[in-house]
Structure formats: structure tokens, C-alpha cells
PDB file of C-alpha atoms in Angstrom:
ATOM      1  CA  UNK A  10      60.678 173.839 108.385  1.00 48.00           C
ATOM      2  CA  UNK A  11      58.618 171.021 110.027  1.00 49.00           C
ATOM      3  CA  UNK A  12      58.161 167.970 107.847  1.00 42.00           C
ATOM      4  CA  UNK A  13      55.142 167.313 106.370  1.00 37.00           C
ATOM      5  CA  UNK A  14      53.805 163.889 107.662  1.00 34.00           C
ATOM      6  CA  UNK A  15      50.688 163.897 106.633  1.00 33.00           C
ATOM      7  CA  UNK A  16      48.949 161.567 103.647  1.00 34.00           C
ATOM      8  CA  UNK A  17      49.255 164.073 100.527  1.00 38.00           C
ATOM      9  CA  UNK A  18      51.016 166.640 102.852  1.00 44.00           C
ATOM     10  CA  UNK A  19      53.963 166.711  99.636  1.00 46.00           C
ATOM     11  CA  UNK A  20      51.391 167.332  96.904  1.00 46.00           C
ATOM     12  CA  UNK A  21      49.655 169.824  98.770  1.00 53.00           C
ATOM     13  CA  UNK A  22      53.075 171.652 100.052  1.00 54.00           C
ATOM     14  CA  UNK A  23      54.452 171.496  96.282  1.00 57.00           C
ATOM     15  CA  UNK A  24      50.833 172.871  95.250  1.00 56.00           C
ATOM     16  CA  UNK A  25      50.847 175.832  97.393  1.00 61.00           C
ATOM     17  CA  UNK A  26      55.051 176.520  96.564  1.00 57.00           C
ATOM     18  CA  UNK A  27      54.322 176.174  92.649  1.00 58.00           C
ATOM     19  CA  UNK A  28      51.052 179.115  93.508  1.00 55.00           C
ATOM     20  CA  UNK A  29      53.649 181.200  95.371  1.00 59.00           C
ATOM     21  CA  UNK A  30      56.081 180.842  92.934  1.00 57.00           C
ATOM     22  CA  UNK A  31      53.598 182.209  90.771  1.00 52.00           C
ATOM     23  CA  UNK A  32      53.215 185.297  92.064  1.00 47.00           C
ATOM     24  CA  UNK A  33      55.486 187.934  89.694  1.00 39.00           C
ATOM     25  CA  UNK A  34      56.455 189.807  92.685  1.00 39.00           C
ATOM     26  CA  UNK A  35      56.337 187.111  95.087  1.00 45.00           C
ATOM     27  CA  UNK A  36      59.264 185.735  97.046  1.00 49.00           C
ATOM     28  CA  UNK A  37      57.639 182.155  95.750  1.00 50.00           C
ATOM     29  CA  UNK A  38      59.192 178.373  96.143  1.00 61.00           C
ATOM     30  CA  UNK A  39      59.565 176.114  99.366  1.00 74.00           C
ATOM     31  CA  UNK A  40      61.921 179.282 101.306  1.00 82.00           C
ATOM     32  CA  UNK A  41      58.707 181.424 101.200  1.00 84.00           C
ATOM     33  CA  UNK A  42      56.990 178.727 103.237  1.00 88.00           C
ATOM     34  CA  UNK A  43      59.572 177.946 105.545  1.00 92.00           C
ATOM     35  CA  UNK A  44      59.719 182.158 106.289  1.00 95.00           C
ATOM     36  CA  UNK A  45      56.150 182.441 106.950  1.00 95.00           C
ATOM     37  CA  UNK A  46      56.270 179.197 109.347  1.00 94.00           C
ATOM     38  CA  UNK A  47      59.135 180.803 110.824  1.00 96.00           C
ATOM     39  CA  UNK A  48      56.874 183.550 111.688  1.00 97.00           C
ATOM     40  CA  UNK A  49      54.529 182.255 113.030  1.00 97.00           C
ATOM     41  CA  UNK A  50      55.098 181.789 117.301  1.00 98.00           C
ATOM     42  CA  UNK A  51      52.796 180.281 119.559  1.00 98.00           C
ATOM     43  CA  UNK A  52      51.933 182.288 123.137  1.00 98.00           C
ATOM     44  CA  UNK A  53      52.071 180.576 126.570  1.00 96.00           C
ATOM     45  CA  UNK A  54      51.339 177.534 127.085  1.00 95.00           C
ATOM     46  CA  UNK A  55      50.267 177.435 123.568  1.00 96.00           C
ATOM     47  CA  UNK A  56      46.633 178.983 124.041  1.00 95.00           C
ATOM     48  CA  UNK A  57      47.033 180.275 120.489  1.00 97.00           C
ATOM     49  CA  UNK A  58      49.523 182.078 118.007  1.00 98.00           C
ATOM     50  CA  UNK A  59      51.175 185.537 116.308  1.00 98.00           C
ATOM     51  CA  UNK A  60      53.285 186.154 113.999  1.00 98.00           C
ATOM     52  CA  UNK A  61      56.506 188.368 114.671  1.00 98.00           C
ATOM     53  CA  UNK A  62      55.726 192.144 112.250  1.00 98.00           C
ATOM     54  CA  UNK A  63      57.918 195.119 111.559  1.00 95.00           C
ATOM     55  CA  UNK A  64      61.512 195.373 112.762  1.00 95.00           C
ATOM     56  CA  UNK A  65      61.319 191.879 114.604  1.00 97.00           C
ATOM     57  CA  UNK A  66      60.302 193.090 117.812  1.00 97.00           C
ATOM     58  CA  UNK A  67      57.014 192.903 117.338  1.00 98.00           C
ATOM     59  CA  UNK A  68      54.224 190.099 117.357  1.00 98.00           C
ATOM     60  CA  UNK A  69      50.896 190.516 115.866  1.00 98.00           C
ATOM     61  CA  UNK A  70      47.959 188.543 117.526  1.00 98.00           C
ATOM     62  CA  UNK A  71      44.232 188.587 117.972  1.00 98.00           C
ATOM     63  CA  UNK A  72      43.022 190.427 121.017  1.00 97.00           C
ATOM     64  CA  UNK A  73      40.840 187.692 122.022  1.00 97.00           C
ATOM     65  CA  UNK A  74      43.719 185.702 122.660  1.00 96.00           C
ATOM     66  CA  UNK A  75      44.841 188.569 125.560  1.00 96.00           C
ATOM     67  CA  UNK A  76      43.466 187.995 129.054  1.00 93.00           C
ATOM     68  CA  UNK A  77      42.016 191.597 130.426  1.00 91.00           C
ATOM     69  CA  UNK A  78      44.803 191.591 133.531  1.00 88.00           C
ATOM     70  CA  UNK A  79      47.697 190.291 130.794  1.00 84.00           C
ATOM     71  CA  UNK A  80      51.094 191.863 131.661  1.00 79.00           C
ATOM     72  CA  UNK A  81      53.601 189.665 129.931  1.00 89.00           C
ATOM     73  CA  UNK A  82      53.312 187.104 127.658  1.00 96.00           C
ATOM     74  CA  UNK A  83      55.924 184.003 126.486  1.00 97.00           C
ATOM     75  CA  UNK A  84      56.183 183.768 122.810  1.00 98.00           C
ATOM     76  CA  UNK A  85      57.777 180.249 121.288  1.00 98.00           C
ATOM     77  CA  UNK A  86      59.890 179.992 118.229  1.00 97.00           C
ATOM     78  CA  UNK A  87      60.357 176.519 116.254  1.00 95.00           C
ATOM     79  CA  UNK A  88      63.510 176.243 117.437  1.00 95.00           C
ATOM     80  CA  UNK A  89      62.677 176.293 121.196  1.00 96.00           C
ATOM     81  CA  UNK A  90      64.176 179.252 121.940  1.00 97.00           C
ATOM     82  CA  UNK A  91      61.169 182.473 124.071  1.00 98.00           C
ATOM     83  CA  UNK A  92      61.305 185.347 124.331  1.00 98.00           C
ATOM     84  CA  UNK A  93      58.811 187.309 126.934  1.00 97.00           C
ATOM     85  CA  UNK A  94      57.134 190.252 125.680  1.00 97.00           C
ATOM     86  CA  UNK A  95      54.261 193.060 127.271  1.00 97.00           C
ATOM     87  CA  UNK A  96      51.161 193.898 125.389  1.00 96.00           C
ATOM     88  CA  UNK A  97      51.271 197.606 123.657  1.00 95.00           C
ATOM     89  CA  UNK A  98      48.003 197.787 121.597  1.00 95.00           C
ATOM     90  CA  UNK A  99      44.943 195.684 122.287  1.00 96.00           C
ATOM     91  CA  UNK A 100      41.825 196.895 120.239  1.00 97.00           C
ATOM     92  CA  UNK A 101      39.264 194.018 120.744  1.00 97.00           C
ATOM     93  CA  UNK A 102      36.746 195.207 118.352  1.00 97.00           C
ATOM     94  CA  UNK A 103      39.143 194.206 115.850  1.00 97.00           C
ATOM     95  CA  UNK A 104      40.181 191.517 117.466  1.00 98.00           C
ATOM     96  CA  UNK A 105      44.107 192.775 117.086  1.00 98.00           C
ATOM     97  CA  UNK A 106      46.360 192.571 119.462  1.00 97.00           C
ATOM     98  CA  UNK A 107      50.298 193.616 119.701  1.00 97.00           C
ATOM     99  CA  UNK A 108      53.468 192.197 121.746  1.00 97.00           C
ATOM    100  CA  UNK A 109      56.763 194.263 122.557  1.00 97.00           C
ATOM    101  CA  UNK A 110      59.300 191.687 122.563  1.00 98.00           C
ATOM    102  CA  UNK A 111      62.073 191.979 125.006  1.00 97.00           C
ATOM    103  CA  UNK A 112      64.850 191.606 122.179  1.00 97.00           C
ATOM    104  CA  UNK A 113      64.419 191.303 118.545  1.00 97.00           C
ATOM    105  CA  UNK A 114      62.999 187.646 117.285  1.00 98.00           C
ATOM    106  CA  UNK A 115      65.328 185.494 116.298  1.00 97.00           C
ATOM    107  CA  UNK A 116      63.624 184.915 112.816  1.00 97.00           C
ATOM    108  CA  UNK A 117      62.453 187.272 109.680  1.00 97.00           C
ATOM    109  CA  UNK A 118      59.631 189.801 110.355  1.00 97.00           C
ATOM    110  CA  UNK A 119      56.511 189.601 108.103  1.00 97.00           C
ATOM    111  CA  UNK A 120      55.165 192.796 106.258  1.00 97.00           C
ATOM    112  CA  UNK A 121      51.415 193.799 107.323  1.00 98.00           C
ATOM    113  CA  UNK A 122      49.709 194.528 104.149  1.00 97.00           C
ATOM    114  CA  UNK A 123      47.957 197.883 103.938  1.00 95.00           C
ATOM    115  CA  UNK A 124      44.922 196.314 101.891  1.00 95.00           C
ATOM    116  CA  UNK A 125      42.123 194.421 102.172  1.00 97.00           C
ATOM    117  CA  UNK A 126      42.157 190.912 100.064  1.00 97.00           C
ATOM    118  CA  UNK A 127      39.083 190.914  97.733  1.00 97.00           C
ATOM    119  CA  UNK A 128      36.700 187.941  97.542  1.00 98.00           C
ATOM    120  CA  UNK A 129      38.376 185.281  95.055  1.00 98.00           C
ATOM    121  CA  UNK A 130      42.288 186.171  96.240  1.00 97.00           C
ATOM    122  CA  UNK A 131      44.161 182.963  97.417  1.00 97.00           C
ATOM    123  CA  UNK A 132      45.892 183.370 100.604  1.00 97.00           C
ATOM    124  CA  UNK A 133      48.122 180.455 102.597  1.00 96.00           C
ATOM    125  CA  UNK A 134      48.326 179.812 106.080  1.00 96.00           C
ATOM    126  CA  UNK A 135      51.179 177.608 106.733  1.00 93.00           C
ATOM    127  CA  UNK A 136      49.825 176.737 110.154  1.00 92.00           C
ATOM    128  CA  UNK A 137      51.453 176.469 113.452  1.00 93.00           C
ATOM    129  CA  UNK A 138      55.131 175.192 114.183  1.00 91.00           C
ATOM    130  CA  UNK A 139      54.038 172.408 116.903  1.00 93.00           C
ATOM    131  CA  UNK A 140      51.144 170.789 114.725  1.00 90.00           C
ATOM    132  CA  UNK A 141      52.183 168.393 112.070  1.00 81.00           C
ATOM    133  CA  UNK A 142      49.982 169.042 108.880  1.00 80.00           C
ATOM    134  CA  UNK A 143      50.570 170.904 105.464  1.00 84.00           C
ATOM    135  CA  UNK A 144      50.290 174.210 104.508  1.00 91.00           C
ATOM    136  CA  UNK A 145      46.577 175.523 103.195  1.00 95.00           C
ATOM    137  CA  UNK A 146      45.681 177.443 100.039  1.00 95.00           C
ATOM    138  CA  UNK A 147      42.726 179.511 101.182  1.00 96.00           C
ATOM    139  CA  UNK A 148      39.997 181.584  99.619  1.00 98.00           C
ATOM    140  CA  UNK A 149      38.733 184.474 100.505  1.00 98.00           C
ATOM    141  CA  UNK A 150      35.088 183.850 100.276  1.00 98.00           C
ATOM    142  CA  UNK A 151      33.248 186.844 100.665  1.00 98.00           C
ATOM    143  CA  UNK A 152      33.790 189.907 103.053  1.00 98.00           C
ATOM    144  CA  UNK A 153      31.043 190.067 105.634  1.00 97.00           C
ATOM    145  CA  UNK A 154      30.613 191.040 109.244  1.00 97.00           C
ATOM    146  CA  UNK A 155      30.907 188.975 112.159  1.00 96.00           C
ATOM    147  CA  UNK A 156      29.045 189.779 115.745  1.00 95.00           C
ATOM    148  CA  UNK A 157      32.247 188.692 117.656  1.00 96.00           C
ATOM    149  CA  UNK A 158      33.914 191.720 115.340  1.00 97.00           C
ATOM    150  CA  UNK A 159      32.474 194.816 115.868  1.00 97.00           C
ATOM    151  CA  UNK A 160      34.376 197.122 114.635  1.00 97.00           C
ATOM    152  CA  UNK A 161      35.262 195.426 111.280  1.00 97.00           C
ATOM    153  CA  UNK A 162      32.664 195.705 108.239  1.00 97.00           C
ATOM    154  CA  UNK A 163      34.781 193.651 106.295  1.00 97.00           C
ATOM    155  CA  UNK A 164      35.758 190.219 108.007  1.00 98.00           C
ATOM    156  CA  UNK A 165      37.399 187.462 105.517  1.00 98.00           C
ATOM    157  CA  UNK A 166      35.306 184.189 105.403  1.00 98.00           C
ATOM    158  CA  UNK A 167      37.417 182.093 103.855  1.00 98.00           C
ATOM    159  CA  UNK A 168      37.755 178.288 103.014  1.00 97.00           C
ATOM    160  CA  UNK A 169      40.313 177.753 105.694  1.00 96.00           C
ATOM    161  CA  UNK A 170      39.898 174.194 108.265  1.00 94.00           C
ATOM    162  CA  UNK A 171      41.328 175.645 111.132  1.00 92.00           C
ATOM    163  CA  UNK A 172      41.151 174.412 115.099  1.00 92.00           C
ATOM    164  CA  UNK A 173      41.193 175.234 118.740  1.00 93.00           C
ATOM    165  CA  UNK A 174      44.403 177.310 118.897  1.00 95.00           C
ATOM    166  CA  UNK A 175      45.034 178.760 115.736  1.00 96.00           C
ATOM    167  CA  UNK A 176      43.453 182.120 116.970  1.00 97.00           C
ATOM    168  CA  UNK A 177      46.071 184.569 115.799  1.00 98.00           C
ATOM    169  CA  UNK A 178      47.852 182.729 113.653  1.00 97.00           C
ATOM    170  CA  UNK A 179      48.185 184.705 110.209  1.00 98.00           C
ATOM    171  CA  UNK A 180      47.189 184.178 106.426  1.00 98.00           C
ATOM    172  CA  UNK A 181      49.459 185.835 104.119  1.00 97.00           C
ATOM    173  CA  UNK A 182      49.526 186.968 100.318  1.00 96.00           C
ATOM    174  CA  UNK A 183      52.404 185.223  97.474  1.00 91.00           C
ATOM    175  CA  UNK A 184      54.121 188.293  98.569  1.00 93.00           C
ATOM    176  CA  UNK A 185      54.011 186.811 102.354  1.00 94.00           C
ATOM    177  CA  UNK A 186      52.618 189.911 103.716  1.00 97.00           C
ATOM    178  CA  UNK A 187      49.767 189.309 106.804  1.00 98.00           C
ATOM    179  CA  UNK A 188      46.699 190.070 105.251  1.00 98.00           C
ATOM    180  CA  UNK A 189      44.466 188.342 108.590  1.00 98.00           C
ATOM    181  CA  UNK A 190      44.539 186.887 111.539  1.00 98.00           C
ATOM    182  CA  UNK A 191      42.892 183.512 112.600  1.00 98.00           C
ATOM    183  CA  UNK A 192      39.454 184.751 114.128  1.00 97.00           C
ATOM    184  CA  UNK A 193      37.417 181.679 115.037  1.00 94.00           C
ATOM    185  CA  UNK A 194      33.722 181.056 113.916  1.00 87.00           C
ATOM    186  CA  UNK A 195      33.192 177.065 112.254  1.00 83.00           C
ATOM    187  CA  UNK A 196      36.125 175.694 110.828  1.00 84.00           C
ATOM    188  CA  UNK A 197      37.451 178.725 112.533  1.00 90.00           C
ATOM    189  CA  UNK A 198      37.538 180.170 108.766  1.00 96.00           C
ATOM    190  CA  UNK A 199      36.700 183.508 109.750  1.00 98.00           C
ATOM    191  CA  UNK A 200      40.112 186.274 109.670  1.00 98.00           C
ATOM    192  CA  UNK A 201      40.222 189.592 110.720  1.00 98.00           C
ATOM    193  CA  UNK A 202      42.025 191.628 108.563  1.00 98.00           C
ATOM    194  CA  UNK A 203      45.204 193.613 109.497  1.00 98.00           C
ATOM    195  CA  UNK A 204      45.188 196.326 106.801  1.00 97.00           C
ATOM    196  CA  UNK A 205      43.732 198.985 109.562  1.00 95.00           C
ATOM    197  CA  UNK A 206      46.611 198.219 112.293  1.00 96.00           C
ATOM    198  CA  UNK A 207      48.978 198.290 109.438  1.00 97.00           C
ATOM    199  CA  UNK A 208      50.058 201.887 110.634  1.00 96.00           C
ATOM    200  CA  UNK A 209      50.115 200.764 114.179  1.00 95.00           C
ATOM    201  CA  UNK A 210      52.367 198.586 113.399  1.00 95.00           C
ATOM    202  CA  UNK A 211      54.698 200.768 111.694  1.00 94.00           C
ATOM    203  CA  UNK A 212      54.176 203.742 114.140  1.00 94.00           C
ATOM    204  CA  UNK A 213      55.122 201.016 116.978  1.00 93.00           C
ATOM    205  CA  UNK A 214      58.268 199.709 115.138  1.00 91.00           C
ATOM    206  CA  UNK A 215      59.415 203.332 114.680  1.00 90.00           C
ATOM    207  CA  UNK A 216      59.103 204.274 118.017  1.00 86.00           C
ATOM    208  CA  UNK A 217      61.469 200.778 118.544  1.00 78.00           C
ATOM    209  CA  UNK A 218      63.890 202.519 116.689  1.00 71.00           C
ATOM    210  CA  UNK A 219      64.272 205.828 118.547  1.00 62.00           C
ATOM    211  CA  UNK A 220      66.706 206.199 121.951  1.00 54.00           C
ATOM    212  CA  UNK A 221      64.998 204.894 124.713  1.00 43.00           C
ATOM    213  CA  UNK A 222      64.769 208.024 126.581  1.00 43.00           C
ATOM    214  CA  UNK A 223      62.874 209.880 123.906  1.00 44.00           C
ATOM    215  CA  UNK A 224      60.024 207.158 123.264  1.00 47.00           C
ATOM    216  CA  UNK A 225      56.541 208.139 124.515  1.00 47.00           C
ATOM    217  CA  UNK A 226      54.642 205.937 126.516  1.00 45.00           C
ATOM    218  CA  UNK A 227      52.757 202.971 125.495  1.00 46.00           C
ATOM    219  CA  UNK A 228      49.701 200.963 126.821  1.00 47.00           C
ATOM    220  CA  UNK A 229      47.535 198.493 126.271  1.00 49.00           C
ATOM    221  CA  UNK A 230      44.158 199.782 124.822  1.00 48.00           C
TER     222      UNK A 230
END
């Protein structure tokens, strides 16, 4: 985990690990952190960031993010170490976009939540790996649409402060599950959430699973 360099970056880590810890079901404390930081990669030249879902061979990303010719795509771990991938779901109503590793990540997957947070629930988006800053304890605001989100009646406005390049990046629950995805909009506080590619993701990682030879085709959307 990155150190925190930041004035007030300790208080506001130890804030958001005493809120996790919290949680009764939660995984809670500083090791929650550091496994949703882990999580989250950056793409390319660093354009924006995922976060590696399901079995660890999969990273979930906003579609905006995806340029329409993209074939493969570099994602970057904290550690250095890539891994190149090829797109296998792009819906950009949603804004949701999914990478086919070419091996399986080299850290702990994330769980994509089923459900949709309701206004009030606190959320935490640890940010990304090659930023200095502190994790954020976020609100879910209101649900609401967006224009830029079509297909989503419920987008999260939240209180996050986000910037350029955080597109993708995910918010997650005291149980560390991805409940949305870095959209944009001011402060780039808007999320879409991931509850409705949920069983995409879980068909996808299934199909990982299975011999080679008896996987059915995949393409991008």
C-alpha cells in the first residue's frame, strides 16, 4: 500500500479503516484498504483505471475509457508488473466495459455487488496506485440519471473529488465489493453502478474456467 503523504492523509486513512472495520460482515481494518488499492490497475499509458473482478482474470472498466478500434489493452499493477488483455464486453450506455487478461492478476479479485447502493450508504474509493493522496469516504447522494448514461436510470451522485483519470476506477462497500465505477461529470462524482453487469461478470469468469476448446466465442459489444 502506497503511503499516505498528504496533510491529514493518516486521520483520514484511520477514519475510513475504523468505518470499514465497522461493518459486521466487513473484511474492515488497514488490509481491506490495501486489497481494494491492490485492485485497482491503471490502463495504458494511464488514460484511466479498472479494477481486476471474478476469478482474477478479469478487469472491470468504464466503456468510455475503450477507444471504438481497441484490440488490446496494457493493464498496470502497483508493483510494476502488466499484463495485456482484449476487450470482451463493452456496453457504452452503461458506460461498462470488460478486459480478458492474458493470465490471472497477480493480486485479489474484487466481488461485483448485485445491488444498487441506496442514497445515504457510505462507499470508499481508495483511489489510484500512481497518485499520492488518501483514501475517500463517499456518499451516495441521490440516484439520478445522467445524459452521458443512457441506459442507466439510476446513476450514483455522490460526494466523491475525483480528477482527469479516475474514469473506471471503482467505489466499493465495507464488504469491498464494486458497487460503481468512476463516471465523470464535476468533481467527476458521478458512478455508474455495476449491479446490472454483475452476471456478466460471473457468466465471463465461468466461461474462464471451462477447457479452452469448449468456450464460445466472445466479442466486444
Amino acid at each position: 500500500m502506497r503511503a499516505w503523504k498528504w496533510g491529514g492523509a493518516t486521520m483520514a486513512l484511520a477514519a475510513v479503516t475504523a468505518w470499514m472495520a465497522c461493518g459486521q460482515s466487513g473484511p474492515g481494518g488497514a488490509e481491506g484498504l490495501e486489497k481494494a488499492e491492490a485492485a485497482t490497475v491503471t490502463l495504458g499509458d494511464g488514460h484511466c483505471a479498472g479494477v481486476v473482478v471474478g476469478q482474477g482474470r478479469h478487469v472491470l472498466t468504464a466503456a468510455h475509457c475503450v477507444a471504438p478500434d481497441a484490440g488490446e489493452e496494457r493493464t498496470n499493477f502497483e508493483d510494476g508488473r502488466q499484463l495485456k488483455g482484449r476487450y470482451v464486453f463493452v456496453d457504452r450506455g452503461r458506460d461498462m466495459a470488460v478486459l480478458e487478461l492474458e493470465a490471472k492478476a497477480p493480486v485479489a479479485p474484487l466481488e461485483v455487488a448485485e445491488g444498487l447502493p441506496i442514497p445515504g450508504a457510505m462507499l470508499v474509493f481508495t483511489g489510484r496506485h500512481d497518485r499520492p493522496g488518501e483514501p475517500q469516504r463517499v456518499m451516495v447522494e441521490r440516484w439520478g440519471r445522467c445524459p452521458s448514461l443512457p441506459d442507466v436510470p439510476n446513476a450514483l451522485f455522490t460526494t466523491m473529488h475525483g480528477v482527469p483519470g479516475d474514469s473506471g476506477a471503482p467505489l466499493v462497500d465495507e464488504q469491498l465489493r464494486v458497487v460503481g465505477l468512476v463516471h465523470g461529470g464535476a468533481r467527476c462524482s458521478i458512478a455508474a453502478p455495476t449491479g446490472d453487469v454483475a452476471p456478466e461478470v460471473q457468466r465471463l469468469s465461468r466461461e474462464d474456467a471451462q477447457p479452452l476448446a469448449r468456450r464460445p466465442s466472445s466479442a466486444p459489444h
